[in-house]
Short mmCIF file of C-alpha atoms and ligand atoms in Angstrom, two decimals:
data_model
loop_
_atom_site.label_atom_id
_atom_site.label_comp_id
_atom_site.label_asym_id
_atom_site.label_seq_id
_atom_site.Cartn_x
_atom_site.Cartn_y
_atom_site.Cartn_z
CA MET A 1 5.36 -99.18 18.59
CA LYS A 2 5.99 -99.41 14.86
CA LEU A 3 8.82 -101.57 13.57
CA ASN A 4 9.80 -101.68 9.93
CA ILE A 5 10.97 -105.29 10.06
CA GLN A 6 13.19 -106.37 7.18
CA ASP A 7 15.00 -109.54 8.13
CA THR A 8 17.81 -110.72 5.89
CA PHE A 9 20.24 -112.83 7.95
CA ASN A 10 17.63 -115.43 8.89
CA GLN A 11 15.97 -115.19 5.48
CA GLU A 12 18.91 -115.45 3.09
CA LEU A 13 21.34 -117.67 4.98
CA PRO A 14 21.21 -121.38 5.81
CA ALA A 15 19.46 -122.22 9.09
CA ASP A 16 20.09 -125.07 11.49
CA PRO A 17 17.14 -127.44 10.82
CA ASN A 18 17.11 -128.53 14.46
CA LYS A 19 14.80 -126.20 16.38
CA ASN A 20 15.39 -127.73 19.82
CA ASN A 21 17.23 -125.55 22.27
CA THR A 22 19.85 -128.15 23.14
CA ARG A 23 23.56 -127.49 23.25
CA ARG A 24 25.31 -128.96 20.27
CA GLN A 25 27.72 -128.56 17.39
CA VAL A 26 25.81 -126.92 14.57
CA MET A 27 27.04 -127.81 11.08
CA GLU A 28 26.41 -126.21 7.69
CA ALA A 29 24.31 -123.40 9.15
CA CYS A 30 24.83 -119.74 10.01
CA TYR A 31 22.38 -119.75 12.94
CA SER A 32 19.82 -121.66 14.98
CA PHE A 33 16.29 -120.50 15.72
CA VAL A 34 15.75 -119.94 19.42
CA THR A 35 13.17 -118.27 21.63
CA PRO A 36 14.23 -115.91 24.41
CA LYS A 37 13.61 -117.01 27.99
CA ILE A 38 10.62 -115.27 29.57
CA PRO A 39 11.92 -113.15 32.45
CA SER A 40 10.03 -113.39 35.75
CA HIS A 41 9.77 -109.67 36.62
CA PRO A 42 11.06 -107.56 33.73
CA LYS A 43 11.73 -103.92 34.51
CA LEU A 44 13.09 -101.10 32.40
CA VAL A 45 16.17 -99.51 33.94
CA HIS A 46 17.48 -97.22 31.22
CA VAL A 47 16.97 -96.40 27.57
CA SER A 48 19.37 -94.60 25.27
CA THR A 49 17.00 -92.01 23.89
CA GLU A 50 19.51 -91.27 21.13
CA MET A 51 19.46 -94.85 19.93
CA ALA A 52 15.70 -95.08 20.42
CA ASN A 53 15.25 -92.02 18.21
CA GLU A 54 17.46 -93.58 15.52
CA LEU A 55 15.06 -96.50 15.55
CA GLY A 56 12.07 -94.20 15.29
CA PHE A 57 10.78 -94.67 18.86
CA ASP A 58 9.27 -91.72 20.67
CA ASN A 59 8.73 -91.37 24.43
CA LEU A 60 5.35 -93.07 24.24
CA ASP A 61 6.96 -96.08 22.55
CA ILE A 62 9.78 -96.25 25.08
CA ASN A 63 7.34 -96.33 27.98
CA SER A 64 4.96 -98.80 26.38
CA GLN A 65 4.36 -102.35 27.53
CA SER A 66 5.23 -103.49 24.07
CA PHE A 67 8.74 -101.96 24.35
CA LEU A 68 9.35 -103.74 27.66
CA ASP A 69 7.95 -107.02 26.32
CA THR A 70 10.02 -106.87 23.15
CA PHE A 71 13.33 -105.87 24.64
CA THR A 72 13.28 -108.26 27.55
CA GLY A 73 12.25 -111.25 25.46
CA SER A 74 8.87 -111.54 27.20
CA ARG A 75 7.08 -111.63 23.89
CA VAL A 76 8.28 -112.51 20.43
CA THR A 77 7.16 -109.89 17.92
CA PRO A 78 4.79 -111.41 15.34
CA ASN A 79 6.45 -112.29 12.04
CA THR A 80 9.93 -112.36 13.54
CA HIS A 81 12.11 -115.43 13.99
CA PRO A 82 14.75 -114.92 16.69
CA TYR A 83 18.01 -116.78 16.29
CA ALA A 84 21.50 -117.28 17.67
CA MET A 85 24.50 -117.09 15.34
CA CYS A 86 27.03 -119.84 14.87
CA TYR A 87 30.65 -118.73 15.03
CA GLY A 88 34.01 -119.91 16.25
CA GLY A 89 37.12 -118.10 17.29
CA HIS A 90 40.69 -117.94 18.45
CA GLN A 91 40.66 -117.26 22.17
CA PHE A 92 43.92 -115.93 23.62
CA GLY A 93 45.78 -117.14 20.53
CA HIS A 94 44.35 -120.65 20.36
CA TRP A 95 41.62 -122.04 18.15
CA ALA A 96 38.64 -122.70 20.41
CA GLY A 97 36.25 -124.32 17.92
CA GLN A 98 32.55 -123.50 17.92
CA LEU A 99 31.52 -120.67 20.27
CA GLY A 100 28.47 -118.86 18.89
CA ASP A 101 25.85 -116.64 20.48
CA GLY A 102 25.75 -118.36 23.86
CA ARG A 103 23.78 -115.58 25.47
CA ALA A 104 22.81 -113.32 22.62
CA ILE A 105 19.58 -113.73 20.73
CA ASN A 106 18.97 -111.74 17.57
CA LEU A 107 15.39 -110.53 17.46
CA MET A 108 15.02 -108.91 14.08
CA GLU A 109 16.41 -106.42 11.61
CA VAL A 110 14.67 -103.12 11.08
CA VAL A 111 15.23 -100.40 8.51
CA GLU A 112 14.73 -96.87 9.76
CA LYS A 113 15.89 -93.60 8.17
CA ASN A 114 17.52 -95.67 5.44
CA LYS A 115 19.67 -97.52 7.94
CA ARG A 116 19.58 -101.21 8.68
CA TRP A 117 19.75 -102.20 12.33
CA ALA A 118 19.91 -105.67 13.86
CA LEU A 119 18.40 -105.81 17.35
CA GLN A 120 19.89 -108.34 19.70
CA LEU A 121 19.20 -109.26 23.32
CA LYS A 122 22.16 -110.12 25.49
CA GLY A 123 21.34 -112.18 28.55
CA ALA A 124 17.96 -113.51 27.41
CA GLY A 125 18.68 -117.17 28.02
CA ALA A 126 20.49 -120.20 26.72
CA THR A 127 20.94 -121.13 23.09
CA PRO A 128 22.45 -124.16 21.33
CA TYR A 129 25.78 -122.30 21.69
CA SER A 130 25.69 -121.80 25.45
CA ARG A 131 28.01 -124.77 26.10
CA THR A 132 28.18 -125.15 29.90
CA ALA A 133 26.93 -121.63 30.74
CA ASP A 134 23.47 -120.23 31.45
CA GLY A 135 22.89 -117.69 28.69
CA LEU A 136 22.27 -114.96 31.23
CA ALA A 137 23.97 -111.69 32.09
CA VAL A 138 24.26 -109.83 35.37
CA LEU A 139 23.36 -106.22 36.07
CA ARG A 140 26.93 -105.00 36.64
CA SER A 141 28.26 -106.16 33.26
CA SER A 142 25.08 -105.02 31.52
CA ILE A 143 25.43 -101.50 32.96
CA ARG A 144 29.03 -101.49 31.74
CA GLU A 145 28.04 -102.60 28.24
CA HIS A 146 25.07 -100.24 27.97
CA LEU A 147 26.93 -97.14 29.14
CA CYS A 148 30.18 -97.82 27.33
CA SER A 149 28.68 -98.61 23.92
CA GLU A 150 26.84 -95.32 23.94
CA ALA A 151 29.83 -93.41 25.33
CA MET A 152 32.07 -94.83 22.60
CA HIS A 153 29.56 -93.80 19.96
CA HIS A 154 29.60 -90.24 21.22
CA LEU A 155 33.39 -90.29 21.28
CA GLY A 156 33.24 -91.03 17.56
CA VAL A 157 34.61 -94.57 17.91
CA PRO A 158 32.96 -97.17 15.65
CA THR A 159 30.90 -99.36 17.95
CA THR A 160 27.83 -101.50 18.43
CA ARG A 161 25.16 -99.52 20.26
CA SER A 162 22.86 -100.20 23.16
CA LEU A 163 19.16 -99.40 23.12
CA SER A 164 18.02 -100.52 26.52
CA LEU A 165 18.98 -101.96 29.86
CA CYS A 166 16.40 -104.02 31.73
CA LEU A 167 16.25 -106.16 34.82
CA SER A 168 14.98 -109.68 34.27
CA GLY A 169 13.85 -110.11 37.86
CA ASP A 170 15.76 -113.39 37.98
CA LYS A 171 18.84 -114.17 40.02
CA VAL A 172 22.05 -115.22 38.32
CA LEU A 173 24.87 -117.12 40.01
CA ARG A 174 28.38 -115.78 39.35
CA ASP A 175 31.85 -116.30 40.75
CA VAL A 176 33.28 -112.86 39.97
CA MET A 177 36.95 -113.53 40.64
CA TYR A 178 36.83 -117.26 39.89
CA ASP A 179 37.94 -117.97 43.46
CA GLY A 180 35.15 -120.21 44.70
CA ASN A 181 33.07 -117.35 46.10
CA ALA A 182 30.00 -117.62 43.90
CA ASP A 183 26.99 -115.50 44.75
CA TYR A 184 23.62 -114.56 43.30
CA GLU A 185 23.37 -111.30 41.41
CA LYS A 186 20.56 -109.44 39.64
CA GLY A 187 19.99 -110.66 36.10
CA ALA A 188 19.78 -108.11 33.30
CA ILE A 189 19.13 -107.88 29.59
CA VAL A 190 20.65 -105.37 27.21
CA CYS A 191 19.32 -104.77 23.73
CA ARG A 192 22.34 -104.25 21.51
CA VAL A 193 22.04 -102.63 18.13
CA ALA A 194 24.32 -102.68 15.09
CA PRO A 195 23.95 -102.98 11.33
CA SER A 196 25.13 -106.54 11.84
CA PHE A 197 26.74 -108.61 14.57
CA ILE A 198 28.79 -110.78 12.19
CA ARG A 199 32.29 -111.42 13.55
CA PHE A 200 35.57 -112.74 12.15
CA GLY A 201 34.62 -116.00 13.83
CA ASN A 202 31.49 -116.45 11.69
CA PHE A 203 33.78 -117.02 8.69
CA GLN A 204 36.37 -118.96 10.64
CA ILE A 205 33.94 -121.62 11.81
CA PHE A 206 33.15 -122.64 8.21
CA ALA A 207 36.81 -122.53 7.18
CA SER A 208 37.79 -124.69 10.15
CA ARG A 209 35.28 -127.32 9.01
CA GLY A 210 36.25 -127.13 5.36
CA ASP A 211 32.73 -125.93 4.58
CA TYR A 212 33.70 -123.44 1.88
CA LYS A 213 30.27 -123.58 0.28
CA ASN A 214 28.61 -121.97 3.26
CA MET A 215 31.53 -119.65 3.88
CA LYS A 216 31.04 -118.30 0.37
CA ILE A 217 27.29 -117.88 0.97
CA LEU A 218 27.98 -115.92 4.17
CA THR A 219 30.70 -113.80 2.54
CA ASP A 220 28.52 -112.97 -0.46
CA TYR A 221 25.70 -112.03 1.89
CA THR A 222 28.00 -109.79 3.96
CA ILE A 223 29.36 -108.01 0.90
CA LYS A 224 25.91 -107.53 -0.60
CA HIS A 225 24.42 -105.92 2.49
CA PHE A 226 27.29 -104.24 4.28
CA PHE A 227 29.97 -103.50 1.67
CA PRO A 228 27.74 -102.16 -1.11
CA THR A 229 30.56 -100.28 -2.84
CA ILE A 230 32.07 -103.62 -3.86
CA LYS A 231 30.51 -104.32 -7.23
CA ASN A 232 32.93 -106.92 -8.63
CA ASP A 233 31.45 -110.31 -9.20
CA ASP A 234 34.55 -112.47 -9.49
CA LYS A 235 37.08 -113.62 -6.89
CA SER A 236 38.51 -110.10 -6.69
CA LYS A 237 35.50 -109.08 -4.61
CA TYR A 238 36.79 -111.15 -1.69
CA ILE A 239 40.08 -109.28 -1.83
CA LEU A 240 38.30 -105.93 -1.86
CA PHE A 241 36.19 -107.17 1.03
CA PHE A 242 39.23 -108.24 3.06
CA ASN A 243 40.94 -104.92 2.38
CA GLU A 244 37.95 -102.99 3.58
CA VAL A 245 37.55 -105.07 6.74
CA LEU A 246 41.24 -104.44 7.38
CA ASP A 247 40.90 -100.68 6.87
CA ARG A 248 37.84 -100.46 9.12
CA THR A 249 39.51 -102.54 11.83
CA LEU A 250 42.58 -100.34 11.73
CA LYS A 251 40.49 -97.19 11.98
CA MET A 252 38.74 -98.58 15.06
CA ILE A 253 42.07 -99.48 16.69
CA ILE A 254 43.52 -96.01 16.06
CA ASP A 255 40.46 -94.58 17.81
CA TRP A 256 40.92 -96.94 20.77
CA GLN A 257 44.53 -95.79 21.12
CA ARG A 258 43.45 -92.16 20.84
CA VAL A 259 40.95 -92.30 23.70
CA GLY A 260 42.79 -94.84 25.88
CA PHE A 261 40.30 -97.70 25.56
CA VAL A 262 41.47 -101.23 26.32
CA HIS A 263 39.07 -103.89 25.01
CA GLY A 264 40.42 -106.66 27.20
CA VAL A 265 39.35 -109.72 25.16
CA MET A 266 40.33 -109.26 21.52
CA ASN A 267 39.59 -112.85 20.56
CA THR A 268 38.63 -113.31 16.91
CA ASP A 269 35.04 -114.01 17.95
CA ASN A 270 35.01 -110.54 19.48
CA LEU A 271 36.07 -108.71 16.32
CA SER A 272 33.24 -107.35 14.24
CA ILE A 273 33.46 -107.79 10.47
CA LEU A 274 32.19 -104.20 10.23
CA GLY A 275 35.08 -102.82 12.28
CA LEU A 276 32.84 -101.98 15.25
CA THR A 277 33.87 -102.26 18.87
CA ILE A 278 31.88 -105.26 20.08
CA ASP A 279 31.44 -107.32 23.25
CA TYR A 280 32.09 -104.99 26.15
CA GLY A 281 33.35 -107.37 28.81
CA PRO A 282 36.41 -106.74 30.98
CA TYR A 283 37.28 -103.54 29.11
CA GLY A 284 38.85 -100.54 30.79
CA TRP A 285 40.12 -97.02 30.27
CA LEU A 286 43.70 -96.04 30.80
CA GLU A 287 43.98 -93.86 33.82
CA GLY A 288 47.73 -93.68 34.34
CA PHE A 289 49.22 -93.91 30.83
CA ASP A 290 50.69 -97.41 30.66
CA LYS A 291 51.11 -99.38 27.46
CA ASN A 292 51.33 -102.60 29.47
CA TRP A 293 48.03 -102.18 31.23
CA THR A 294 45.09 -104.53 30.83
CA PRO A 295 42.01 -104.51 33.03
CA ASN A 296 41.36 -108.22 32.39
CA THR A 297 42.54 -110.30 35.34
CA THR A 298 42.03 -113.45 33.25
CA ASP A 299 44.88 -112.13 31.05
CA ARG A 300 47.08 -110.95 33.93
CA GLN A 301 49.97 -113.31 33.20
CA ASN A 302 50.63 -112.79 29.50
CA LYS A 303 48.85 -109.47 29.06
CA ARG A 304 48.17 -110.45 25.48
CA TYR A 305 45.47 -107.82 25.19
CA ARG A 306 47.31 -104.94 26.92
CA PHE A 307 46.83 -101.39 25.63
CA GLY A 308 50.05 -101.20 23.64
CA ASN A 309 49.46 -104.59 22.02
CA GLN A 310 46.02 -103.84 20.53
CA PRO A 311 47.29 -102.75 17.09
CA SER A 312 49.36 -105.91 16.60
CA ILE A 313 46.63 -108.17 17.98
CA ALA A 314 44.17 -106.72 15.48
CA LEU A 315 46.69 -107.57 12.77
CA TRP A 316 47.08 -111.11 14.17
CA ASN A 317 43.31 -111.47 14.05
CA LEU A 318 43.26 -110.22 10.46
CA TYR A 319 45.79 -112.95 9.60
CA GLN A 320 43.31 -115.49 10.95
CA LEU A 321 40.53 -113.95 8.87
CA ALA A 322 42.79 -114.04 5.80
CA ASN A 323 43.46 -117.73 6.44
CA ALA A 324 39.73 -118.34 6.64
CA LEU A 325 38.91 -116.46 3.44
CA PHE A 326 41.88 -117.83 1.47
CA PRO A 327 39.96 -120.76 -0.10
CA LEU A 328 37.63 -118.27 -1.80
CA VAL A 329 40.59 -116.73 -3.62
CA GLU A 330 43.28 -119.44 -3.66
CA ASN A 331 46.06 -116.92 -4.04
CA PRO A 332 47.95 -115.78 -0.94
CA LYS A 333 49.56 -112.73 -2.57
CA PRO A 334 46.69 -110.22 -2.31
CA PHE A 335 46.15 -111.17 1.34
CA GLU A 336 49.84 -110.71 2.07
CA GLN A 337 49.77 -107.33 0.37
CA ALA A 338 46.78 -106.23 2.40
CA LEU A 339 48.38 -107.34 5.66
CA GLU A 340 51.57 -105.47 4.73
CA LYS A 341 49.43 -102.42 4.00
CA TYR A 342 48.02 -102.61 7.54
CA LYS A 343 51.52 -102.22 8.97
CA LYS A 344 52.34 -99.24 6.76
CA ASN A 345 48.98 -97.58 7.25
CA TYR A 346 49.13 -98.13 10.98
CA VAL A 347 52.42 -96.22 11.22
CA PHE A 348 50.98 -93.39 9.16
CA LEU A 349 47.59 -93.21 10.85
CA PHE A 350 49.02 -93.51 14.35
CA HIS A 351 51.40 -90.66 13.57
CA GLU A 352 48.57 -88.50 12.24
CA MET A 353 46.36 -89.33 15.21
CA MET A 354 49.11 -88.44 17.68
CA LYS A 355 49.80 -85.20 15.82
CA SER A 356 46.14 -84.30 16.24
CA LYS A 357 46.33 -85.05 19.97
CA LEU A 358 49.31 -82.71 20.19
CA GLY A 359 47.66 -80.03 18.06
CA ILE A 360 50.18 -80.25 15.24
CA GLU A 361 48.96 -79.65 11.71
CA HIS A 362 51.81 -79.63 9.23
CA ASN A 363 54.81 -81.97 9.14
CA GLU A 364 58.22 -81.39 10.66
CA GLU A 365 61.06 -83.86 10.86
CA GLU A 366 61.07 -83.67 14.66
CA ASP A 367 57.43 -84.81 14.98
CA HIS A 368 58.21 -88.50 15.18
CA GLN A 369 60.60 -87.94 18.08
CA LEU A 370 58.15 -85.63 19.81
CA ILE A 371 55.52 -88.38 19.68
CA VAL A 372 57.86 -91.13 20.88
CA GLU A 373 59.06 -88.89 23.69
CA VAL A 374 55.61 -87.84 24.88
CA GLU A 375 54.73 -91.49 25.42
CA ASN A 376 58.06 -92.21 27.11
CA THR A 377 57.73 -89.20 29.36
CA LEU A 378 54.11 -90.02 30.20
CA SER A 379 55.30 -93.44 31.34
CA LEU A 380 57.89 -92.13 33.82
CA ILE A 381 55.49 -91.67 36.73
CA GLU A 382 51.80 -92.40 36.93
CA THR A 383 50.20 -89.72 34.76
CA ASP A 384 46.54 -89.56 33.84
CA MET A 385 46.22 -89.89 30.08
CA THR A 386 42.87 -88.10 29.70
CA ILE A 387 43.76 -85.20 31.97
CA PHE A 388 47.19 -84.79 30.41
CA TYR A 389 46.01 -84.47 26.80
CA ARG A 390 43.05 -82.33 27.72
CA SER A 391 45.29 -79.96 29.71
CA LEU A 392 47.91 -79.81 26.98
CA SER A 393 45.63 -77.66 24.84
CA ASN A 394 45.85 -74.91 27.45
CA ILE A 395 49.52 -74.35 26.68
CA LYS A 396 50.19 -71.20 24.71
CA LYS A 397 53.00 -70.52 22.26
CA SER A 398 54.25 -67.71 24.47
CA ASP A 399 54.30 -69.80 27.69
CA ASN A 400 57.59 -70.23 29.45
CA LEU A 401 58.58 -73.67 30.72
CA LYS A 402 57.31 -73.06 34.21
CA THR A 403 53.86 -71.95 33.05
CA ALA A 404 53.61 -74.85 30.63
CA PHE A 405 54.63 -77.36 33.29
CA ASN A 406 52.08 -75.96 35.74
CA LYS A 407 49.36 -76.57 33.17
CA ILE A 408 50.02 -80.30 32.93
CA LYS A 409 51.20 -81.16 36.43
CA ASP A 410 47.69 -81.90 37.70
CA SER A 411 47.76 -85.04 35.60
CA PHE A 412 50.37 -86.63 37.91
CA TYR A 413 48.83 -89.02 40.41
CA ASP A 414 51.45 -88.19 43.03
CA GLU A 415 53.34 -84.98 42.50
CA ASP A 416 55.93 -86.10 45.06
CA LEU A 417 57.04 -88.73 42.57
CA CYS A 418 57.90 -85.98 40.13
CA THR A 419 61.54 -85.96 41.17
CA PHE A 420 64.18 -83.58 39.84
CA LYS A 421 65.06 -86.17 37.18
CA VAL A 422 61.45 -86.63 36.04
CA LYS A 423 60.89 -82.89 35.97
CA LEU A 424 64.02 -82.47 33.86
CA LYS A 425 62.59 -84.89 31.31
CA TRP A 426 59.24 -83.11 31.27
CA ASN A 427 60.98 -79.79 30.83
CA LYS A 428 62.96 -81.19 27.94
CA TRP A 429 59.79 -82.45 26.27
CA LEU A 430 57.87 -79.24 26.93
CA GLU A 431 60.74 -77.19 25.56
CA ASN A 432 60.56 -79.19 22.32
CA TYR A 433 56.78 -78.98 22.33
CA LEU A 434 56.76 -75.21 22.78
CA SER A 435 59.24 -74.69 19.98
CA ARG A 436 57.23 -77.07 17.79
CA ILE A 437 53.87 -75.33 18.27
CA GLN A 438 55.56 -72.01 17.62
CA LYS A 439 56.12 -73.27 14.07
CA GLU A 440 52.38 -73.80 13.60
CA LYS A 441 50.25 -71.23 11.80
CA LEU A 442 47.13 -71.73 13.92
CA SER A 443 46.56 -69.44 16.86
CA ASP A 444 46.52 -70.80 20.41
CA ALA A 445 42.74 -70.62 20.46
CA GLU A 446 42.38 -72.43 17.13
CA ARG A 447 44.82 -75.15 18.19
CA LYS A 448 42.97 -75.63 21.48
CA LYS A 449 39.68 -75.96 19.65
CA ASN A 450 41.07 -78.68 17.38
CA MET A 451 42.78 -80.55 20.21
CA ASP A 452 39.67 -80.52 22.36
CA LEU A 453 37.81 -82.31 19.58
CA VAL A 454 40.12 -85.33 19.72
CA ASN A 455 41.17 -85.37 23.39
CA PRO A 456 38.01 -86.15 25.38
CA LYS A 457 37.35 -84.38 28.64
CA TYR A 458 35.05 -87.13 29.95
CA VAL A 459 35.43 -90.87 29.49
CA LEU A 460 33.75 -93.71 31.35
CA ARG A 461 36.50 -94.16 33.89
CA ASN A 462 36.46 -97.60 35.43
CA TYR A 463 35.47 -96.31 38.85
CA MET A 464 32.60 -94.23 37.43
CA ALA A 465 30.91 -97.30 36.00
CA GLN A 466 31.52 -99.06 39.31
CA LEU A 467 29.86 -96.23 41.27
CA ALA A 468 26.79 -96.57 39.03
CA ILE A 469 26.86 -100.33 39.60
CA ASP A 470 27.17 -100.05 43.39
CA LYS A 471 24.19 -97.68 43.51
CA ALA A 472 22.17 -99.85 41.15
CA ASP A 473 22.79 -102.85 43.37
CA GLN A 474 21.01 -100.90 46.10
CA GLY A 475 18.13 -100.11 43.77
CA ASP A 476 19.18 -96.57 42.86
CA TYR A 477 19.57 -96.32 39.07
CA SER A 478 19.96 -92.54 38.90
CA LEU A 479 23.71 -92.48 38.27
CA ILE A 480 23.29 -94.58 35.13
CA ASN A 481 21.32 -91.79 33.51
CA LYS A 482 23.63 -89.07 34.86
CA LEU A 483 26.66 -90.78 33.32
CA TYR A 484 24.77 -91.47 30.12
CA GLU A 485 23.94 -87.75 29.81
CA LEU A 486 27.49 -86.68 30.71
CA LEU A 487 29.05 -88.99 28.15
CA LYS A 488 26.82 -87.78 25.35
CA PHE A 489 29.14 -84.78 25.09
CA PRO A 490 32.60 -86.10 25.94
CA TYR A 491 34.50 -83.31 24.17
CA GLN A 492 32.49 -80.43 25.60
CA GLU A 493 33.26 -78.50 28.74
CA GLN A 494 30.46 -79.21 31.21
CA PRO A 495 31.22 -76.91 34.14
CA SER A 496 28.60 -78.47 36.41
CA GLN A 497 30.18 -81.89 35.83
CA GLU A 498 33.78 -80.95 36.60
CA LYS A 499 33.94 -83.59 39.34
CA TRP A 500 34.16 -86.27 36.63
CA PHE A 501 37.25 -84.61 35.18
CA ALA A 502 39.34 -86.04 37.93
CA LYS A 503 41.92 -88.70 38.48
CA ARG A 504 40.83 -92.11 39.71
CA PRO A 505 40.32 -91.92 43.48
CA GLU A 506 42.71 -94.01 45.58
CA TRP A 507 39.95 -96.34 46.81
CA ALA A 508 39.45 -97.53 43.26
CA ARG A 509 43.10 -98.38 42.58
CA HIS A 510 42.85 -102.08 43.40
CA LYS A 511 39.10 -102.48 43.67
CA VAL A 512 37.42 -105.33 41.81
CA GLY A 513 35.36 -103.83 39.01
CA CYS A 514 37.57 -100.75 38.76
CA SER A 515 41.10 -101.84 37.91
CA MET A 516 40.47 -105.55 38.02
CA LEU A 517 37.83 -107.19 35.88
CA SER A 518 37.28 -110.80 35.02
CA CYS A 519 35.38 -112.33 32.13
CA SER A 520 32.63 -113.34 34.58
CA SER A 521 29.61 -111.42 33.47
P1 LIG B 601 33.08 -113.70 25.50
O1 LIG B 601 34.34 -114.01 26.21
O2 LIG B 601 32.09 -112.90 26.30
O3 LIG B 601 33.31 -113.14 24.14
O4 LIG B 601 32.33 -115.11 25.29
C1 LIG B 601 32.92 -116.19 24.64
C2 LIG B 601 31.86 -117.21 24.33
O5 LIG B 601 31.21 -117.64 25.51
C3 LIG B 601 30.76 -116.73 23.39
O6 LIG B 601 30.40 -117.80 22.58
C4 LIG B 601 29.66 -116.36 24.35
O7 LIG B 601 28.40 -116.43 23.75
C5 LIG B 601 29.81 -117.42 25.42
N1 LIG B 601 29.31 -116.98 26.72
C6 LIG B 601 29.82 -116.05 27.55
N2 LIG B 601 29.08 -115.93 28.66
C7 LIG B 601 28.06 -116.81 28.54
C8 LIG B 601 26.94 -117.16 29.37
N3 LIG B 601 26.72 -116.61 30.55
N4 LIG B 601 26.11 -118.11 28.89
C9 LIG B 601 26.30 -118.70 27.71
N5 LIG B 601 27.33 -118.42 26.90
C10 LIG B 601 28.20 -117.49 27.30
MG1 LIG B 602 32.16 -112.50 22.80
#
């Protein structure tokens, strides 16, 4: 297995001089060196061949002992210096102080096909940032992270990736619903991959400690390696940097809203500085369209991170990042302007994204109302978001109301709930929709083609991941690969896989792991 190792983070940035793996506050350093825990019986469960190929690994590499050793932390690759990053964060709106990579260990950076990739193990043991926890991860959450990162990538949503999923062979104690019923589960290790894992919180921790010297070093490093178009060398570069982080974050959020993804824990330590979806914990996919839905039971009361709140939470997080970076610029105006721009751009980009979901190309005055009303109407009775939008592209300009309605009615969870009043509202919306698409130049077939490229047919529904988990718990890992293969082509019709284009089954409605997820992972 050949690795073109080109470390930068642990070469160019200040390290914690203390090399002991004891839990502590780490000052004036971006990371601490740490060695992964050696797993007792490591076993490969699944590899993303797509990601492996990006990294230059062929089948022989994937099946080699060296691959297993490297990506389970059994052996540290010569000339590499694994480390855990120091960061802080606002959790659920409150400053939480130092957090850091409590169960993530960065192995190395490699450059392959002109792309830089950081390789990071999640669940490979404790670090100085583990606080009171064990640094380990369980199989169920690792399956969820592995499958979803790759599925999001194939959906075209900016995301960290996942190379491999392995069993450690060790048992991990977890209290899934935090109700005193702790039990042992299988331990697992995922190898995550991204150009960088730097988060908003990496900057915040220095700002919170008044350590602007190191914040500047980290910011300059980030710009140099990951924002190469920024060439300015005065304070203005930090403004350009903030603007680009803001634009990338907004783009990611628009994609989340497009596909119905709810992150679940949008704390500032879980927001990537590169605008990538990161830290797949208690995430979920909208089944019934509901702006108030969150899968995270830990957030059940306030629903801070509910679907409809994601755009404004991202903005709130960007305010925190602006506060952190402010000392590098000492002028609030350009930050305020950027944050104002987010609001304006959000309105525009959301509108454009919704138009694409509806198959509308040019602009008409009525479009705004059509978009507002589709969301209102979708919220009347439980209606499957994915099935609705995918079915909508089957409507033809010449359809009458009855035909059009019949094409979308399979997205209702319970057709009996579609009362006369609800049907009236759908008919009203469909009437407007039909007259609107009649104004479009594209043919029905062309419109369908465009719509089917933005409205996925297959997403990792919460119950699908849970089915893979239940099987894996019994030692059958086959569904992991089946779902991985299915989700490689989320926008394509896959006739043999039609069973996954279905509403959530009733058994999954209130099942732990399907509609209810905690942060315990
Ligand atoms: P999260 O909510 O997953 O983003 O985690 C918040 C913080 O807790 C981060 O600093 C994580 O590294 C840390 N953390 C979460 N789970 C564990 C664990 N099992 N062991 C050590 N640290 C953890
Ligand atoms: Mg996290």
